[in-house]
Amino acid sequence: MNYLKFLLFSCFLLAGLSAMSQDLSQYEYKTFIRKGDTLRYRMLLPQNYDANKKYPLIVFLHGAGERGSDNNAQLLHGGDMFLRDNIRQNYPAIVIFPQCPSEATWAPMKLIRDNEGKVINFAISAEEPPTKPTALLSGLLDSLLHSKKINTKKVYIGGLSLGGMGTFYMISKFPDLFAAAFPICGAGDVAAADRFAKKVPVWIFHGGDDKVVPVDASRAYDTKLKSLGVEYKYTEYPGVGHNSWDNVFVEPGLMPWLFEHTKRK
């Protein structure tokens, strides 16, 4: 089975009903079009939104199972978290969930297999140009940052699985854009970690029993960032499989940690 299809299938198997517990219709339907290409996304405005204020921006990148063109599936994991009263009241922000088209990825990648053909890691190079969805996302972010609605010093990005890979890629490719990041069960170009290490604090999450994206992908970042002596956090959930995002979404320290960071010069 094509591994990306397996990744997609695995995400569907792990999908729960949590995203249905909140009124996801509060996320506005949006599209960003550039040179005939379209990026669909959903946007959540803060409670009591004031058009005269500038707000932090949170970008969340979904996994393989939520790819498509319905501009809805990407809210399955994480959409309800940002609707919680305590988060909306204490951490007002503009939140966007872009949707990656089917068969596309957030980061350019190749699969690394062992001698038996088993996928053991992902080769993601920060030297490679962005994929079409990520190039569109970059354009969308540029547009939002010039809208005078965003506090440009408090732009955050996170994502799970395929979106965790996209998170690592985005902060490696555009390290001057983000104030902090939280990749979940992802992978990336560890050799390029020095591109963001001193600029973008990260909190890396992974399940210790992940059979879809090997935990070694995040452990490698842990080792690299530790050697660089920079600020970062690493949380590994023992015995947890690929859906470590369920643990992350109830981490009481995540939002305080995120919002305490302001973009470094």
PDB file of C-alpha atoms in Angstrom:
ATOM      1  CA  MET A   1       0.000   0.000   0.000  1.00  0.00           C
ATOM      2  CA  ASN A   2       1.261   3.497  -0.858  1.00  0.00           C
ATOM      3  CA  TYR A   3       2.558   4.853   2.446  1.00  0.00           C
ATOM      4  CA  LEU A   4       0.781   8.177   2.228  1.00  0.00           C
ATOM      5  CA  LYS A   5      -2.437   6.258   1.594  1.00  0.00           C
ATOM      6  CA  PHE A   6      -1.622   4.135   4.652  1.00  0.00           C
ATOM      7  CA  LEU A   7      -1.052   7.307   6.638  1.00  0.00           C
ATOM      8  CA  LEU A   8      -4.404   8.618   5.463  1.00  0.00           C
ATOM      9  CA  PHE A   9      -6.132   5.315   6.301  1.00  0.00           C
ATOM     10  CA  SER A  10      -4.536   5.265   9.755  1.00  0.00           C
ATOM     11  CA  CYS A  11      -5.755   8.777  10.495  1.00  0.00           C
ATOM     12  CA  PHE A  12      -9.293   7.800   9.538  1.00  0.00           C
ATOM     13  CA  LEU A  13      -9.155   4.801  11.855  1.00  0.00           C
ATOM     14  CA  LEU A  14      -8.017   7.027  14.697  1.00  0.00           C
ATOM     15  CA  ALA A  15     -10.610   9.720  14.063  1.00  0.00           C
ATOM     16  CA  GLY A  16     -12.883  10.324  17.023  1.00  0.00           C
ATOM     17  CA  LEU A  17     -16.015  12.319  17.591  1.00  0.00           C
ATOM     18  CA  SER A  18     -14.392  15.060  19.663  1.00  0.00           C
ATOM     19  CA  ALA A  19     -14.532  17.599  16.834  1.00  0.00           C
ATOM     20  CA  MET A  20     -18.302  17.275  16.797  1.00  0.00           C
ATOM     21  CA  SER A  21     -18.636  18.373  20.416  1.00  0.00           C
ATOM     22  CA  GLN A  22     -18.340  22.047  19.543  1.00  0.00           C
ATOM     23  CA  ASP A  23     -20.084  24.257  17.023  1.00  0.00           C
ATOM     24  CA  LEU A  24     -17.494  24.209  14.255  1.00  0.00           C
ATOM     25  CA  SER A  25     -19.685  26.504  12.159  1.00  0.00           C
ATOM     26  CA  GLN A  26     -18.078  29.341  14.104  1.00  0.00           C
ATOM     27  CA  TYR A  27     -15.094  28.858  11.808  1.00  0.00           C
ATOM     28  CA  GLU A  28     -15.726  30.990   8.737  1.00  0.00           C
ATOM     29  CA  TYR A  29     -15.270  29.436   5.277  1.00  0.00           C
ATOM     30  CA  LYS A  30     -12.439  31.151   3.411  1.00  0.00           C
ATOM     31  CA  THR A  31     -10.394  30.746   0.226  1.00  0.00           C
ATOM     32  CA  PHE A  32      -7.086  32.201  -0.873  1.00  0.00           C
ATOM     33  CA  ILE A  33      -6.480  32.295  -4.636  1.00  0.00           C
ATOM     34  CA  ARG A  34      -3.181  33.027  -6.333  1.00  0.00           C
ATOM     35  CA  LYS A  35      -2.374  32.531 -10.032  1.00  0.00           C
ATOM     36  CA  GLY A  36      -5.390  30.290 -10.478  1.00  0.00           C
ATOM     37  CA  ASP A  37      -4.545  28.017  -7.524  1.00  0.00           C
ATOM     38  CA  THR A  38      -6.811  27.851  -4.478  1.00  0.00           C
ATOM     39  CA  LEU A  39      -6.126  27.185  -0.814  1.00  0.00           C
ATOM     40  CA  ARG A  40      -9.239  26.549   1.233  1.00  0.00           C
ATOM     41  CA  TYR A  41      -9.169  27.383   4.917  1.00  0.00           C
ATOM     42  CA  ARG A  42     -11.362  28.011   7.922  1.00  0.00           C
ATOM     43  CA  MET A  43     -10.928  31.012  10.180  1.00  0.00           C
ATOM     44  CA  LEU A  44     -12.020  31.508  13.787  1.00  0.00           C
ATOM     45  CA  LEU A  45     -12.141  35.069  15.072  1.00  0.00           C
ATOM     46  CA  PRO A  46     -11.786  35.892  18.776  1.00  0.00           C
ATOM     47  CA  GLN A  47     -14.859  36.337  20.930  1.00  0.00           C
ATOM     48  CA  ASN A  48     -16.002  39.952  20.905  1.00  0.00           C
ATOM     49  CA  TYR A  49     -13.747  40.570  17.933  1.00  0.00           C
ATOM     50  CA  ASP A  50     -12.611  44.193  17.647  1.00  0.00           C
ATOM     51  CA  ALA A  51     -11.598  45.175  14.106  1.00  0.00           C
ATOM     52  CA  ASN A  52      -9.430  47.947  15.540  1.00  0.00           C
ATOM     53  CA  LYS A  53      -7.228  45.549  17.475  1.00  0.00           C
ATOM     54  CA  LYS A  54      -4.380  43.340  16.351  1.00  0.00           C
ATOM     55  CA  TYR A  55      -4.513  39.712  17.466  1.00  0.00           C
ATOM     56  CA  PRO A  56      -2.081  36.789  17.648  1.00  0.00           C
ATOM     57  CA  LEU A  57      -2.399  34.319  14.784  1.00  0.00           C
ATOM     58  CA  ILE A  58      -2.427  30.533  15.219  1.00  0.00           C
ATOM     59  CA  VAL A  59      -1.970  28.323  12.153  1.00  0.00           C
ATOM     60  CA  PHE A  60      -2.857  24.643  12.487  1.00  0.00           C
ATOM     61  CA  LEU A  61      -1.912  22.070   9.847  1.00  0.00           C
ATOM     62  CA  HIS A  62      -3.962  18.864   9.688  1.00  0.00           C
ATOM     63  CA  GLY A  63      -2.839  15.322   8.923  1.00  0.00           C
ATOM     64  CA  ALA A  64      -3.131  13.138   5.828  1.00  0.00           C
ATOM     65  CA  GLY A  65      -6.594  11.892   6.726  1.00  0.00           C
ATOM     66  CA  GLU A  66      -8.133  15.343   6.533  1.00  0.00           C
ATOM     67  CA  ARG A  67      -6.866  16.293   3.077  1.00  0.00           C
ATOM     68  CA  GLY A  68      -9.402  17.146   0.408  1.00  0.00           C
ATOM     69  CA  SER A  69     -11.469  20.017  -0.926  1.00  0.00           C
ATOM     70  CA  ASP A  70     -14.527  20.101   1.339  1.00  0.00           C
ATOM     71  CA  ASN A  71     -12.985  22.832   3.547  1.00  0.00           C
ATOM     72  CA  ASN A  72     -14.365  20.989   6.539  1.00  0.00           C
ATOM     73  CA  ALA A  73     -12.413  17.809   7.326  1.00  0.00           C
ATOM     74  CA  GLN A  74      -9.369  19.714   8.560  1.00  0.00           C
ATOM     75  CA  LEU A  75     -11.273  20.744  11.687  1.00  0.00           C
ATOM     76  CA  LEU A  76     -11.683  17.130  12.820  1.00  0.00           C
ATOM     77  CA  HIS A  77      -8.657  17.191  15.115  1.00  0.00           C
ATOM     78  CA  GLY A  78      -8.066  20.403  17.015  1.00  0.00           C
ATOM     79  CA  GLY A  79     -10.984  22.449  15.787  1.00  0.00           C
ATOM     80  CA  ASP A  80     -12.880  22.030  19.026  1.00  0.00           C
ATOM     81  CA  MET A  81      -9.854  22.834  21.186  1.00  0.00           C
ATOM     82  CA  PHE A  82      -9.758  26.445  20.060  1.00  0.00           C
ATOM     83  CA  LEU A  83     -13.486  26.776  20.731  1.00  0.00           C
ATOM     84  CA  ARG A  84     -13.180  25.974  24.429  1.00  0.00           C
ATOM     85  CA  ASP A  85     -14.375  28.848  26.579  1.00  0.00           C
ATOM     86  CA  ASN A  86     -11.240  28.979  28.712  1.00  0.00           C
ATOM     87  CA  ILE A  87      -9.007  29.187  25.638  1.00  0.00           C
ATOM     88  CA  ARG A  88     -11.113  31.779  23.820  1.00  0.00           C
ATOM     89  CA  GLN A  89     -11.386  33.936  26.934  1.00  0.00           C
ATOM     90  CA  ASN A  90      -7.773  33.715  28.073  1.00  0.00           C
ATOM     91  CA  TYR A  91      -5.969  33.447  24.738  1.00  0.00           C
ATOM     92  CA  PRO A  92      -7.850  35.520  22.153  1.00  0.00           C
ATOM     93  CA  ALA A  93      -6.412  34.898  18.710  1.00  0.00           C
ATOM     94  CA  ILE A  94      -7.288  34.506  15.074  1.00  0.00           C
ATOM     95  CA  VAL A  95      -7.043  30.793  14.263  1.00  0.00           C
ATOM     96  CA  ILE A  96      -6.788  29.360  10.752  1.00  0.00           C
ATOM     97  CA  PHE A  97      -7.020  25.759   9.570  1.00  0.00           C
ATOM     98  CA  PRO A  98      -5.900  25.503   5.924  1.00  0.00           C
ATOM     99  CA  GLN A  99      -6.775  22.350   3.989  1.00  0.00           C
ATOM    100  CA  CYS A 100      -4.210  20.486   1.918  1.00  0.00           C
ATOM    101  CA  PRO A 101      -5.636  18.940  -1.292  1.00  0.00           C
ATOM    102  CA  SER A 102      -5.777  15.174  -1.696  1.00  0.00           C
ATOM    103  CA  GLU A 103      -2.495  13.542  -2.745  1.00  0.00           C
ATOM    104  CA  ALA A 104      -0.543  16.701  -1.837  1.00  0.00           C
ATOM    105  CA  THR A 105       1.625  17.296   1.230  1.00  0.00           C
ATOM    106  CA  TRP A 106       2.585  20.212   3.462  1.00  0.00           C
ATOM    107  CA  ALA A 107       6.293  19.467   3.015  1.00  0.00           C
ATOM    108  CA  PRO A 108       8.287  18.006   0.112  1.00  0.00           C
ATOM    109  CA  MET A 109       9.246  14.494   1.176  1.00  0.00           C
ATOM    110  CA  LYS A 110      10.593  11.101   0.248  1.00  0.00           C
ATOM    111  CA  LEU A 111      10.104   7.892   2.194  1.00  0.00           C
ATOM    112  CA  ILE A 112      13.053   6.075   3.778  1.00  0.00           C
ATOM    113  CA  ARG A 113      12.683   2.297   3.970  1.00  0.00           C
ATOM    114  CA  ASP A 114      14.688  -0.466   5.608  1.00  0.00           C
ATOM    115  CA  ASN A 115      15.936  -3.563   3.805  1.00  0.00           C
ATOM    116  CA  GLU A 116      12.502  -5.155   4.140  1.00  0.00           C
ATOM    117  CA  GLY A 117      10.728  -2.201   2.601  1.00  0.00           C
ATOM    118  CA  LYS A 118       9.296  -0.878   5.862  1.00  0.00           C
ATOM    119  CA  VAL A 119       9.105   2.899   6.163  1.00  0.00           C
ATOM    120  CA  ILE A 120      11.430   3.927   8.972  1.00  0.00           C
ATOM    121  CA  ASN A 121      11.626   7.673   8.407  1.00  0.00           C
ATOM    122  CA  PHE A 122      10.877  10.569   6.086  1.00  0.00           C
ATOM    123  CA  ALA A 123      13.394  12.596   4.084  1.00  0.00           C
ATOM    124  CA  ILE A 124      12.272  16.208   4.185  1.00  0.00           C
ATOM    125  CA  SER A 125      14.707  18.806   2.949  1.00  0.00           C
ATOM    126  CA  ALA A 126      14.475  22.451   3.916  1.00  0.00           C
ATOM    127  CA  GLU A 127      16.402  23.126   0.707  1.00  0.00           C
ATOM    128  CA  GLU A 128      13.509  21.967  -1.441  1.00  0.00           C
ATOM    129  CA  PRO A 129      11.000  24.570  -2.653  1.00  0.00           C
ATOM    130  CA  PRO A 130       7.579  24.558  -0.965  1.00  0.00           C
ATOM    131  CA  THR A 131       4.857  22.286  -2.254  1.00  0.00           C
ATOM    132  CA  LYS A 132       1.964  24.078  -3.944  1.00  0.00           C
ATOM    133  CA  PRO A 133      -0.258  24.040  -0.795  1.00  0.00           C
ATOM    134  CA  THR A 134       2.601  25.371   1.332  1.00  0.00           C
ATOM    135  CA  ALA A 135       3.459  28.065  -1.200  1.00  0.00           C
ATOM    136  CA  LEU A 136      -0.190  29.129  -1.103  1.00  0.00           C
ATOM    137  CA  LEU A 137      -0.128  29.061   2.696  1.00  0.00           C
ATOM    138  CA  SER A 138       2.928  31.312   2.639  1.00  0.00           C
ATOM    139  CA  GLY A 139       1.046  33.726   0.390  1.00  0.00           C
ATOM    140  CA  LEU A 140      -1.987  33.632   2.668  1.00  0.00           C
ATOM    141  CA  LEU A 141       0.143  34.387   5.715  1.00  0.00           C
ATOM    142  CA  ASP A 142       1.799  37.269   3.913  1.00  0.00           C
ATOM    143  CA  SER A 143      -1.644  38.647   3.053  1.00  0.00           C
ATOM    144  CA  LEU A 144      -2.901  38.284   6.630  1.00  0.00           C
ATOM    145  CA  LEU A 145       0.189  39.889   8.101  1.00  0.00           C
ATOM    146  CA  HIS A 146      -0.307  42.904   5.845  1.00  0.00           C
ATOM    147  CA  SER A 147      -3.978  43.209   6.772  1.00  0.00           C
ATOM    148  CA  LYS A 148      -3.147  45.100   9.999  1.00  0.00           C
ATOM    149  CA  LYS A 149      -5.342  42.634  11.895  1.00  0.00           C
ATOM    150  CA  ILE A 150      -2.464  40.469  13.114  1.00  0.00           C
ATOM    151  CA  ASN A 151       0.119  41.038  15.819  1.00  0.00           C
ATOM    152  CA  THR A 152       3.068  40.111  13.611  1.00  0.00           C
ATOM    153  CA  LYS A 153       5.243  39.352  16.637  1.00  0.00           C
ATOM    154  CA  LYS A 154       2.868  36.650  17.854  1.00  0.00           C
ATOM    155  CA  VAL A 155       2.366  34.236  14.952  1.00  0.00           C
ATOM    156  CA  TYR A 156       2.277  30.578  15.992  1.00  0.00           C
ATOM    157  CA  ILE A 157       2.138  27.333  14.020  1.00  0.00           C
ATOM    158  CA  GLY A 158       1.414  23.725  14.926  1.00  0.00           C
ATOM    159  CA  GLY A 159       0.201  20.586  13.268  1.00  0.00           C
ATOM    160  CA  LEU A 160      -0.147  16.845  13.561  1.00  0.00           C
ATOM    161  CA  SER A 161       1.374  13.992  11.568  1.00  0.00           C
ATOM    162  CA  LEU A 162       1.601  15.307   7.995  1.00  0.00           C
ATOM    163  CA  GLY A 163       0.952  18.719   9.532  1.00  0.00           C
ATOM    164  CA  GLY A 164       3.734  18.162  12.051  1.00  0.00           C
ATOM    165  CA  MET A 165       6.057  17.643   9.102  1.00  0.00           C
ATOM    166  CA  GLY A 166       4.681  20.815   7.572  1.00  0.00           C
ATOM    167  CA  THR A 167       5.306  22.648  10.830  1.00  0.00           C
ATOM    168  CA  PHE A 168       8.963  21.649  10.920  1.00  0.00           C
ATOM    169  CA  TYR A 169       9.301  22.583   7.253  1.00  0.00           C
ATOM    170  CA  MET A 170       7.631  25.980   7.645  1.00  0.00           C
ATOM    171  CA  ILE A 171       9.764  27.063  10.598  1.00  0.00           C
ATOM    172  CA  SER A 172      12.893  25.842   8.797  1.00  0.00           C
ATOM    173  CA  LYS A 173      11.955  27.624   5.589  1.00  0.00           C
ATOM    174  CA  PHE A 174      10.527  30.793   7.139  1.00  0.00           C
ATOM    175  CA  PRO A 175      12.145  31.089  10.605  1.00  0.00           C
ATOM    176  CA  ASP A 176      11.681  34.854  10.780  1.00  0.00           C
ATOM    177  CA  LEU A 177       7.915  34.558  10.592  1.00  0.00           C
ATOM    178  CA  PHE A 178       6.995  32.566  13.700  1.00  0.00           C
ATOM    179  CA  ALA A 179       7.187  33.218  17.437  1.00  0.00           C
ATOM    180  CA  ALA A 180       6.776  29.557  18.495  1.00  0.00           C
ATOM    181  CA  ALA A 181       5.700  26.181  17.104  1.00  0.00           C
ATOM    182  CA  PHE A 182       4.246  22.892  18.313  1.00  0.00           C
ATOM    183  CA  PRO A 183       4.763  19.945  15.931  1.00  0.00           C
ATOM    184  CA  ILE A 184       2.880  16.773  16.886  1.00  0.00           C
ATOM    185  CA  CYS A 185       4.007  13.297  15.750  1.00  0.00           C
ATOM    186  CA  GLY A 186       5.878  14.842  12.839  1.00  0.00           C
ATOM    187  CA  ALA A 187       9.270  14.607  11.153  1.00  0.00           C
ATOM    188  CA  GLY A 188      11.584  16.950   9.326  1.00  0.00           C
ATOM    189  CA  ASP A 189      15.028  18.004   8.187  1.00  0.00           C
ATOM    190  CA  VAL A 190      16.916  17.672  11.472  1.00  0.00           C
ATOM    191  CA  ALA A 191      20.167  18.838   9.864  1.00  0.00           C
ATOM    192  CA  ALA A 192      18.475  22.182   9.168  1.00  0.00           C
ATOM    193  CA  ALA A 193      17.310  22.694  12.757  1.00  0.00           C
ATOM    194  CA  ASP A 194      19.880  25.437  13.246  1.00  0.00           C
ATOM    195  CA  ARG A 195      17.834  27.546  10.822  1.00  0.00           C
ATOM    196  CA  PHE A 196      15.088  28.005  13.395  1.00  0.00           C
ATOM    197  CA  ALA A 197      16.654  26.848  16.653  1.00  0.00           C
ATOM    198  CA  LYS A 198      17.650  30.283  17.967  1.00  0.00           C
ATOM    199  CA  LYS A 199      14.603  32.056  16.579  1.00  0.00           C
ATOM    200  CA  VAL A 200      11.582  29.791  17.025  1.00  0.00           C
ATOM    201  CA  PRO A 201      11.092  27.901  20.307  1.00  0.00           C
ATOM    202  CA  VAL A 202       9.384  24.561  19.712  1.00  0.00           C
ATOM    203  CA  TRP A 203       7.454  22.150  21.868  1.00  0.00           C
ATOM    204  CA  ILE A 204       7.700  18.757  20.204  1.00  0.00           C
ATOM    205  CA  PHE A 205       5.171  16.002  20.960  1.00  0.00           C
ATOM    206  CA  HIS A 206       5.182  12.332  19.966  1.00  0.00           C
ATOM    207  CA  GLY A 207       3.731   9.015  21.075  1.00  0.00           C
ATOM    208  CA  GLY A 208       6.329   6.523  22.185  1.00  0.00           C
ATOM    209  CA  ASP A 209       4.531   3.657  20.416  1.00  0.00           C
ATOM    210  CA  ASP A 210       3.804   5.449  17.139  1.00  0.00           C
ATOM    211  CA  LYS A 211       3.668   2.893  14.321  1.00  0.00           C
ATOM    212  CA  VAL A 212       2.849   5.426  11.587  1.00  0.00           C
ATOM    213  CA  VAL A 213       5.447   8.167  12.024  1.00  0.00           C
ATOM    214  CA  PRO A 214       8.342   6.619  13.979  1.00  0.00           C
ATOM    215  CA  VAL A 215       9.094   8.404  17.238  1.00  0.00           C
ATOM    216  CA  ASP A 216      12.772   8.473  16.286  1.00  0.00           C
ATOM    217  CA  ALA A 217      11.894  11.363  13.973  1.00  0.00           C
ATOM    218  CA  SER A 218      11.114  13.569  16.975  1.00  0.00           C
ATOM    219  CA  ARG A 219      13.823  12.065  19.168  1.00  0.00           C
ATOM    220  CA  ALA A 220      16.342  13.170  16.553  1.00  0.00           C
ATOM    221  CA  TYR A 221      15.170  16.770  16.950  1.00  0.00           C
ATOM    222  CA  ASP A 222      15.381  16.399  20.716  1.00  0.00           C
ATOM    223  CA  THR A 223      19.007  15.324  20.438  1.00  0.00           C
ATOM    224  CA  LYS A 224      19.883  18.022  17.898  1.00  0.00           C
ATOM    225  CA  LEU A 225      18.247  20.915  19.750  1.00  0.00           C
ATOM    226  CA  LYS A 226      19.789  19.793  23.035  1.00  0.00           C
ATOM    227  CA  SER A 227      23.225  19.883  21.391  1.00  0.00           C
ATOM    228  CA  LEU A 228      22.557  23.415  20.169  1.00  0.00           C
ATOM    229  CA  GLY A 229      21.723  24.587  23.692  1.00  0.00           C
ATOM    230  CA  VAL A 230      18.548  26.413  22.690  1.00  0.00           C
ATOM    231  CA  GLU A 231      15.147  26.800  24.307  1.00  0.00           C
ATOM    232  CA  TYR A 232      12.744  23.991  23.430  1.00  0.00           C
ATOM    233  CA  LYS A 233      10.506  21.372  25.008  1.00  0.00           C
ATOM    234  CA  TYR A 234      10.101  17.702  24.186  1.00  0.00           C
ATOM    235  CA  THR A 235       7.235  15.536  25.406  1.00  0.00           C
ATOM    236  CA  GLU A 236       6.981  11.842  24.601  1.00  0.00           C
ATOM    237  CA  TYR A 237       3.932   9.908  25.738  1.00  0.00           C
ATOM    238  CA  PRO A 238       4.933   6.347  26.729  1.00  0.00           C
ATOM    239  CA  GLY A 239       2.763   3.645  25.195  1.00  0.00           C
ATOM    240  CA  VAL A 240       0.795   6.139  23.076  1.00  0.00           C
ATOM    241  CA  GLY A 241       0.403   5.465  19.362  1.00  0.00           C
ATOM    242  CA  HIS A 242       0.000   7.828  16.456  1.00  0.00           C
ATOM    243  CA  ASN A 243      -2.923   9.785  17.889  1.00  0.00           C
ATOM    244  CA  SER A 244      -0.758  11.584  20.426  1.00  0.00           C
ATOM    245  CA  TRP A 245      -2.672  14.732  19.488  1.00  0.00           C
ATOM    246  CA  ASP A 246      -5.431  13.655  21.871  1.00  0.00           C
ATOM    247  CA  ASN A 247      -2.918  14.083  24.700  1.00  0.00           C
ATOM    248  CA  VAL A 248      -1.623  17.361  23.336  1.00  0.00           C
ATOM    249  CA  PHE A 249      -5.077  18.922  23.078  1.00  0.00           C
ATOM    250  CA  VAL A 250      -5.517  18.544  26.842  1.00  0.00           C
ATOM    251  CA  GLU A 251      -2.002  19.689  27.792  1.00  0.00           C
ATOM    252  CA  PRO A 252      -2.759  22.462  30.315  1.00  0.00           C
ATOM    253  CA  GLY A 253       0.541  24.198  29.664  1.00  0.00           C
ATOM    254  CA  LEU A 254       0.389  24.383  25.878  1.00  0.00           C
ATOM    255  CA  MET A 255      -1.491  27.642  25.410  1.00  0.00           C
ATOM    256  CA  PRO A 256       0.319  29.519  28.223  1.00  0.00           C
ATOM    257  CA  TRP A 257       3.644  28.359  26.780  1.00  0.00           C
ATOM    258  CA  LEU A 258       2.655  29.403  23.273  1.00  0.00           C
ATOM    259  CA  PHE A 259       1.452  32.867  24.210  1.00  0.00           C
ATOM    260  CA  GLU A 260       4.420  33.685  26.403  1.00  0.00           C
ATOM    261  CA  HIS A 261       6.554  33.814  23.271  1.00  0.00           C
ATOM    262  CA  THR A 262       7.041  36.847  21.070  1.00  0.00           C
ATOM    263  CA  LYS A 263       8.965  36.791  17.818  1.00  0.00           C
ATOM    264  CA  ARG A 264      12.655  37.374  18.290  1.00  0.00           C
ATOM    265  CA  LYS A 265      14.521  39.882  16.173  1.00  0.00           C
TER     266      LYS A 265
END
